[in-house]
Structure formats: structure tokens, C-alpha cells
Amino acid sequence: MTRCGVVALAGKPNVGKSTLLNALVGEHLAIVSPKPQSTRLPVVGLLTRADTQFIFTDSPGLLEPEYKLHETMRAAALRAIADAEVIAYLHPLAAYPAPELASVARLEKPPRAPVMTVYTKADLVPPSDRPTVRPSDRVVSAVRGEGLDALLDLLRDQLPESPFHYDPDAMATQPMRFFAAEFVREAAFELLQEELPYSVAVEIDEFREGQEPVYIRAVVYVERASQKGIVIGEGGRTIKAIGQTARGKIEALLGTRVFLELHAKVLPKWRRQLSSLKRLGYAG
Ligand code: GDP
Ligand code: MG
């Protein structure tokens, strides 16, 4: 009998959830940034290994909401925890020991699913300084690919016996236009300074597959006219750089050449307005 189920990667912002998802799946699916709170929507990554299919969900970090977008992010993170068969609760090894998930997430009651504590970014702690973790915990370094097999062995034991839900070769469940929008946002996180990336949202206007290069047109939304000027940059330099960076990422995932056209537009205060959040897919 095979095993299959959902493993939620949970934890505070910036603990390495998205990086771990990518390392486990072996593909860059979830956007990663040194800036916290880059993940806004759950990303699903699949890994089928021998008799087990892991359905990983990388959710927004558990945080105190400051505005409407944060509320929808927190709701998505809590839903992911509630829906999982197993929760991998990530915490940096350098900040050992991890506080209880229920207190970090301010859960009213402990989650239904078993929680495994996974200490991340082990490469940042010299071996001589590494604490001895409980036998039921795991220590990983996603950037070095360390500890991943031991983590998978532990998670496997917690998954229910079930047929596979997806094709064993599949790595993603979300449409390519979702990833295209996310990679434009990831490029914005890389190339724009300070708080500006948090005001950026991306909408795919057109996605024409079945041709080479694949044609994608996207709108980069910001909240104010002054931000639009910065995103465009002198002579269009900045938006061009964002497009080039994003195109490389999309091409790597699609495995074909891509023509990416970006436009900047203002959607006033979109982070605080439910109608805008719905339109952008951030609220149900
Ligand atoms: P998330 O907010 O929990 O999804 O965290 P990310 O996956 O976006 O990672 C946050 C930051 O930590 C990024 O700059 C990553 O490159 C870095 N990071 C993640 N995993 C590791 C790791 O194993 N080792 C080191 N040194 N850095 C890591
Ligand atoms: Mg993330």
C-alpha cells in the first residue's frame, strides 16, 4: 500500500519554509527572499519517493496582521495547518529551542495533525555549537541539502495509507501563470529597495502557450503613482531589469523560451482593500 498526504510547512516569516519546499521538490517553485513575508499564497510542491507521495504546502508566515493583506495571509497559513496530515514546524537552529507552535501561531487549540519540529539553516551554526535536539526533531540545511532524507523518513511514517493523488512525475499543482506572476514578484523583491516590494502585486493579462517563445503579458501593480515611477526607473531601466530576471526564472521552470512584457500600473491601496485582494487572488 502506498502513502500520500499533505505536509504543511509552517513557522514564522523568514525561517526558510519556501527554501525547504524547493529543496525537497528539487525545483524552484516557491519564491524566496531575505525580506520576510514574501510568500502571500500557499504554494504546493509534490515529491513522490518510492511508495510515498508527499504534498508539501508552503504557506505565508504566521504573523500579526497589520493590514488586510496580512489578514488573508494569516488565514491562509492557518487553513494550511488545519488541512494538513502532518505539520513540519520550522524554526532556525541558531534560535534553538523552538517555542510551541500553538503559541507562535496563537492557536486557540493545538492542531489536529502531529507537529514535527524541524530546525532550519543548520549551516549557519558551527558544528561545535549545535544543540542536541530531541530524537523526534530534525535538523536541516536546505541550502546544503543536508538532513532532507532523514526528514522525509520521519514525515513518511506520519502519512496515511492512500493511493497517490497526483501523477508521480508531477512537481506542481498550480498553473504556470501562477508561477509566472510569482516570479515577477520574486524579481521585484530582488531588485526593489526597502518596503517597495510589499506594495507590488502582479497580474497575468495574457499567457499564450503552444508557441515558441511563450508570450506572457503581466501588469505590475503598485499602490501609488510615486511607486510606479520607481518601478519603471530612469528610461524604463528598472522594469526592464525586473522583466529580464523574471523571464529567466519562468524559462527555467517552463523549459522553453519566454517573451515577457511588463506594464506598471497603480491600484490605489490594494493591500488594504478586499475587492482588490480578491481580484489579485489573495482573498477568497
Ligand atoms: P520563509 O519566509 O520561511 O519562506 O523563508 P525563505 O525560504 O524565503 O528564506 C528566508 C531567507 O533565509 C532567505 O534569504 C533564504 O535564502 C535563507 N535561507 C533559507 N534556508 C536556508 C538555509 O538552509 N541556510 C541558510 N544559510 N539560509 C537559508
Ligand atoms: Mg516563504
Coordinates of C-alpha atoms and ligand atoms in Angstrom, one line a residue:
M1 CA 0.0 0.0 0.0
T2 CA 1.2 3.5 -0.8
R3 CA 1.1 6.5 1.4
C4 CA 0.1 10.0 0.4
G5 CA -0.9 13.2 2.3
V6 CA -0.3 16.8 2.9
V7 CA 2.7 18.1 4.9
A8 CA 2.3 21.7 5.9
L9 CA 5.5 23.7 6.2
A10 CA 4.7 26.2 9.0
G11 CA 6.6 28.8 11.1
K12 CA 7.3 32.4 11.5
P13 CA 8.3 34.6 8.5
N14 CA 11.8 34.0 7.1
V15 CA 12.6 30.7 8.8
G16 CA 13.2 29.0 5.4
K17 CA 9.8 27.4 4.5
S18 CA 10.0 28.3 0.8
T19 CA 13.6 27.3 0.5
L20 CA 12.9 24.0 2.1
L21 CA 9.9 23.3 -0.2
N22 CA 12.1 24.0 -3.2
A23 CA 14.9 21.7 -1.9
L24 CA 12.5 18.9 -1.1
V25 CA 10.8 19.1 -4.5
G26 CA 14.1 19.7 -6.4
E27 CA 12.6 22.6 -8.3
H28 CA 12.4 26.4 -7.7
L29 CA 8.6 26.8 -7.2
A30 CA 8.2 28.9 -4.1
I31 CA 9.7 32.4 -4.1
V32 CA 12.5 33.1 -1.7
S33 CA 13.7 36.4 -0.3
P34 CA 15.9 37.6 2.6
K35 CA 13.0 40.0 3.2
P36 CA 10.3 38.5 5.4
Q37 CA 6.7 37.8 4.3
S38 CA 7.4 37.3 0.6
T39 CA 5.0 34.3 0.4
R40 CA 1.4 35.5 0.1
L41 CA -0.4 32.4 -1.2
P42 CA 0.2 28.8 -0.4
V43 CA 2.5 27.1 -2.9
V44 CA 2.1 23.3 -3.4
G45 CA 5.1 21.1 -4.2
L46 CA 4.9 17.4 -4.9
L47 CA 7.5 14.7 -4.2
T48 CA 7.0 11.1 -5.0
R49 CA 9.6 8.8 -3.5
A50 CA 9.3 5.0 -3.6
D51 CA 5.9 4.2 -2.0
T52 CA 5.2 7.7 -0.7
Q53 CA 3.7 10.9 -2.3
F54 CA 4.4 14.0 -0.2
I55 CA 2.1 17.0 -0.9
F56 CA 4.0 19.9 0.6
T57 CA 2.3 23.3 1.2
D58 CA 4.5 26.3 1.8
S59 CA 2.3 29.0 3.4
P60 CA 2.7 32.6 4.4
G61 CA 4.5 33.0 7.7
L62 CA 2.4 33.2 10.8
L63 CA 2.4 36.9 11.7
E64 CA 0.5 39.6 13.4
P65 CA -1.7 41.2 10.8
E66 CA -1.0 44.9 10.1
Y67 CA -3.3 45.4 7.2
K68 CA -5.9 43.5 5.2
L69 CA -3.4 41.5 3.1
H70 CA -1.8 40.2 6.3
E71 CA -5.2 39.0 7.5
T72 CA -5.7 37.0 4.3
M73 CA -2.1 35.7 4.6
R74 CA -2.6 34.6 8.2
A75 CA -5.9 33.0 7.3
A76 CA -4.2 31.0 4.5
A77 CA -1.4 29.9 6.9
L78 CA -4.0 28.7 9.5
R79 CA -6.0 26.9 6.9
A80 CA -2.9 25.1 5.7
I81 CA -2.2 24.0 9.3
A82 CA -5.8 22.8 9.7
D83 CA -5.8 20.8 6.5
A84 CA -2.5 19.0 6.9
E85 CA -1.9 15.4 7.8
V86 CA 1.5 16.4 9.3
I87 CA 2.9 19.8 10.2
A88 CA 6.5 20.4 9.8
Y89 CA 7.1 23.4 12.2
L90 CA 10.3 25.2 11.1
H91 CA 12.5 27.2 13.4
P92 CA 16.1 28.3 12.8
L93 CA 18.6 26.1 14.7
A94 CA 20.5 29.3 15.7
A95 CA 17.4 30.3 17.7
Y96 CA 17.1 26.9 19.5
P97 CA 14.8 25.9 21.2
A98 CA 11.6 26.5 19.2
P99 CA 8.7 27.8 21.2
E100 CA 5.5 25.9 20.9
L101 CA 3.8 26.2 17.5
A102 CA 0.4 26.9 19.3
S103 CA 1.9 29.9 21.0
V104 CA 3.8 31.2 17.9
A105 CA 0.6 30.9 15.8
R106 CA -1.7 31.9 18.7
L107 CA -3.8 28.9 18.0
E108 CA -6.9 28.6 20.2
K109 CA -6.3 24.8 20.5
P110 CA -3.4 22.6 19.4
P111 CA -3.6 21.5 15.8
R112 CA -5.3 18.2 14.9
A113 CA -2.2 16.9 13.0
P114 CA 1.0 15.8 14.6
V115 CA 3.7 18.5 14.7
M116 CA 7.4 17.8 14.0
T117 CA 9.9 20.4 14.8
V118 CA 12.4 21.0 12.0
Y119 CA 15.4 23.1 12.8
T120 CA 16.5 25.0 9.7
K121 CA 19.6 26.8 8.4
A122 CA 21.9 24.4 10.2
D123 CA 24.8 25.6 8.0
L124 CA 24.7 28.9 9.9
V125 CA 25.6 27.1 13.2
P126 CA 29.2 25.8 13.7
P127 CA 29.1 22.0 14.4
S128 CA 30.6 22.6 17.9
D129 CA 27.8 25.0 18.8
R130 CA 24.9 22.7 17.6
P131 CA 22.5 21.8 20.4
T132 CA 21.3 18.2 20.8
V133 CA 17.8 18.1 19.6
R134 CA 15.1 15.7 20.7
P135 CA 15.1 12.4 18.7
S136 CA 11.7 13.3 17.3
D137 CA 13.0 16.6 15.9
R138 CA 15.0 17.1 12.7
V139 CA 17.8 19.4 11.7
V140 CA 18.2 20.5 8.1
S141 CA 20.1 22.9 5.8
A142 CA 18.0 23.4 2.7
V143 CA 20.8 25.3 1.0
R144 CA 23.3 22.5 1.5
G145 CA 20.7 19.7 1.1
E146 CA 21.5 18.3 4.5
G147 CA 19.1 16.3 6.6
L148 CA 16.4 16.0 3.9
D149 CA 16.3 12.2 3.7
A150 CA 16.0 11.9 7.5
L151 CA 13.2 14.4 7.5
L152 CA 11.4 12.6 4.7
D153 CA 11.7 9.3 6.5
L154 CA 10.1 10.8 9.6
L155 CA 7.3 12.5 7.7
R156 CA 6.6 9.3 5.7
D157 CA 5.7 7.4 8.9
Q158 CA 3.0 10.0 9.7
L159 CA 1.3 9.9 6.3
P160 CA -1.9 7.8 5.9
E161 CA -2.0 4.8 3.6
S162 CA -3.6 6.1 0.5
P163 CA -3.3 6.0 -3.3
F164 CA -1.3 8.8 -4.9
H165 CA -3.4 11.9 -5.5
Y166 CA -1.1 13.1 -8.4
D167 CA 1.0 11.8 -11.2
P168 CA 4.3 10.5 -9.7
D169 CA 6.2 12.8 -12.1
A170 CA 4.4 15.9 -11.2
M171 CA 6.1 18.6 -9.1
A172 CA 3.4 21.3 -9.1
T173 CA -0.4 21.5 -9.0
Q174 CA -0.8 25.2 -9.7
P175 CA -1.0 26.6 -13.3
M176 CA 2.1 28.1 -14.9
R177 CA 0.6 31.5 -15.0
F178 CA 0.5 31.4 -11.2
F179 CA 4.3 30.8 -11.2
A180 CA 4.9 33.4 -13.8
A181 CA 3.2 36.0 -11.6
E182 CA 5.1 34.8 -8.6
F183 CA 8.5 35.0 -10.3
V184 CA 7.8 38.6 -11.4
R185 CA 7.1 39.3 -7.8
E186 CA 10.3 37.5 -6.7
A187 CA 12.3 39.6 -9.2
A188 CA 10.7 42.7 -7.7
F189 CA 11.8 41.5 -4.2
E190 CA 15.3 41.2 -5.5
L191 CA 15.5 44.5 -7.4
L192 CA 13.4 47.0 -5.5
Q193 CA 14.6 48.5 -2.2
E194 CA 13.1 48.5 1.3
E195 CA 9.4 48.4 1.6
L196 CA 8.5 48.8 -2.1
P197 CA 8.3 45.0 -2.9
Y198 CA 5.5 44.8 -0.4
S199 CA 3.4 47.2 -2.4
V200 CA 3.9 45.1 -5.6
A201 CA 1.3 42.7 -6.9
V202 CA 1.3 41.0 -10.3
E203 CA -1.5 40.0 -12.6
I204 CA -1.0 38.0 -15.7
D205 CA -3.0 39.6 -18.6
E206 CA -2.2 37.1 -21.2
F207 CA -0.4 33.8 -21.3
R208 CA -0.1 32.3 -24.8
E209 CA 1.4 28.8 -24.7
G210 CA 1.8 26.4 -27.6
Q211 CA 4.2 28.7 -29.3
E212 CA 7.9 29.5 -29.0
P213 CA 8.6 31.8 -27.3
V214 CA 5.7 31.6 -24.9
Y215 CA 4.1 35.0 -24.8
I216 CA 3.3 36.4 -21.4
R217 CA 2.0 39.9 -20.6
A218 CA 1.8 41.0 -17.0
V219 CA 0.8 44.0 -15.0
V220 CA 3.0 45.1 -12.1
Y221 CA 0.6 46.9 -9.7
V222 CA 1.8 49.3 -7.1
E223 CA -0.2 51.4 -4.6
R224 CA 0.9 55.0 -5.5
A225 CA 2.0 57.0 -8.6
S226 CA 5.4 57.7 -7.0
Q227 CA 6.0 54.0 -6.7
K228 CA 5.1 53.5 -10.3
G229 CA 7.9 55.9 -11.3
I230 CA 10.4 53.9 -9.2
V231 CA 9.3 50.6 -10.6
I232 CA 9.7 51.9 -14.1
G233 CA 13.0 53.6 -13.4
E234 CA 15.0 56.0 -15.5
G235 CA 14.3 55.3 -19.1
G236 CA 12.5 52.1 -18.1
R237 CA 15.7 50.6 -16.7
T238 CA 14.2 49.1 -13.6
I239 CA 11.1 47.4 -15.1
K240 CA 13.3 46.1 -17.8
A241 CA 15.7 44.5 -15.2
I242 CA 12.7 43.0 -13.4
G243 CA 11.4 41.6 -16.6
Q244 CA 14.8 40.1 -17.5
T245 CA 15.3 38.5 -14.1
A246 CA 11.7 37.1 -14.1
R247 CA 12.0 35.8 -17.6
G248 CA 15.0 33.7 -16.7
K249 CA 13.1 32.1 -13.8
I250 CA 10.0 31.4 -15.9
E251 CA 12.1 29.9 -18.7
A252 CA 13.8 27.6 -16.2
L253 CA 10.5 26.3 -14.9
L254 CA 8.8 26.1 -18.3
G255 CA 11.8 24.7 -20.1
T256 CA 11.1 26.9 -23.1
R257 CA 11.9 30.5 -24.2
V258 CA 9.6 33.2 -23.0
F259 CA 8.7 36.6 -24.2
L260 CA 7.7 38.6 -21.1
E261 CA 6.1 42.0 -21.4
L262 CA 5.6 44.0 -18.2
H263 CA 3.5 47.1 -17.6
A264 CA 3.4 49.1 -14.3
K265 CA 0.0 50.4 -13.1
V266 CA -1.4 51.9 -9.9
L267 CA -4.1 50.1 -8.0
P268 CA -4.6 52.5 -5.1
K269 CA -4.1 50.9 -1.6
W270 CA -4.7 47.5 -2.9
R271 CA -3.2 45.8 0.2
R272 CA -6.0 47.3 2.3
Q273 CA -8.9 46.7 0.0
L274 CA -10.8 43.5 0.0
S275 CA -12.1 44.0 -3.6
S276 CA -8.5 44.4 -4.9
L277 CA -7.2 41.5 -2.8
K278 CA -10.0 39.3 -4.3
R279 CA -9.2 40.4 -7.8
L280 CA -5.5 39.6 -7.3
G281 CA -6.3 36.2 -6.0
Y282 CA -5.2 36.9 -2.4
A283 CA -8.6 36.6 -0.8
G284 CA -11.4 34.1 -1.4
Ligands
GDP1 P1 10.2 31.8 4.5 O1 9.8 33.2 4.7 O2 10.0 30.9 5.8 O3 9.6 31.1 3.3 O4 11.8 31.8 4.2 P2 12.6 31.8 2.9 O5 12.6 30.4 2.3 O6 12.1 32.8 1.9 O7 14.1 32.1 3.4 C1 14.4 33.3 4.1 C2 15.8 33.6 4.0 O8 16.6 32.6 4.6 C3 16.3 33.6 2.5 O9 17.3 34.7 2.4 C4 17.0 32.3 2.4 O10 18.0 32.3 1.4 C5 17.5 32.0 3.7 N1 17.6 30.5 4.0 C6 16.6 29.6 3.9 N2 17.1 28.4 4.1 C7 18.4 28.5 4.5 C8 19.4 27.6 4.8 O11 19.2 26.3 4.9 N3 20.6 28.1 5.1 C9 20.9 29.4 5.0 N4 22.1 29.9 5.3 N5 19.9 30.3 4.6 C10 18.7 29.9 4.4
MG2 MG 8.2 31.9 2.0

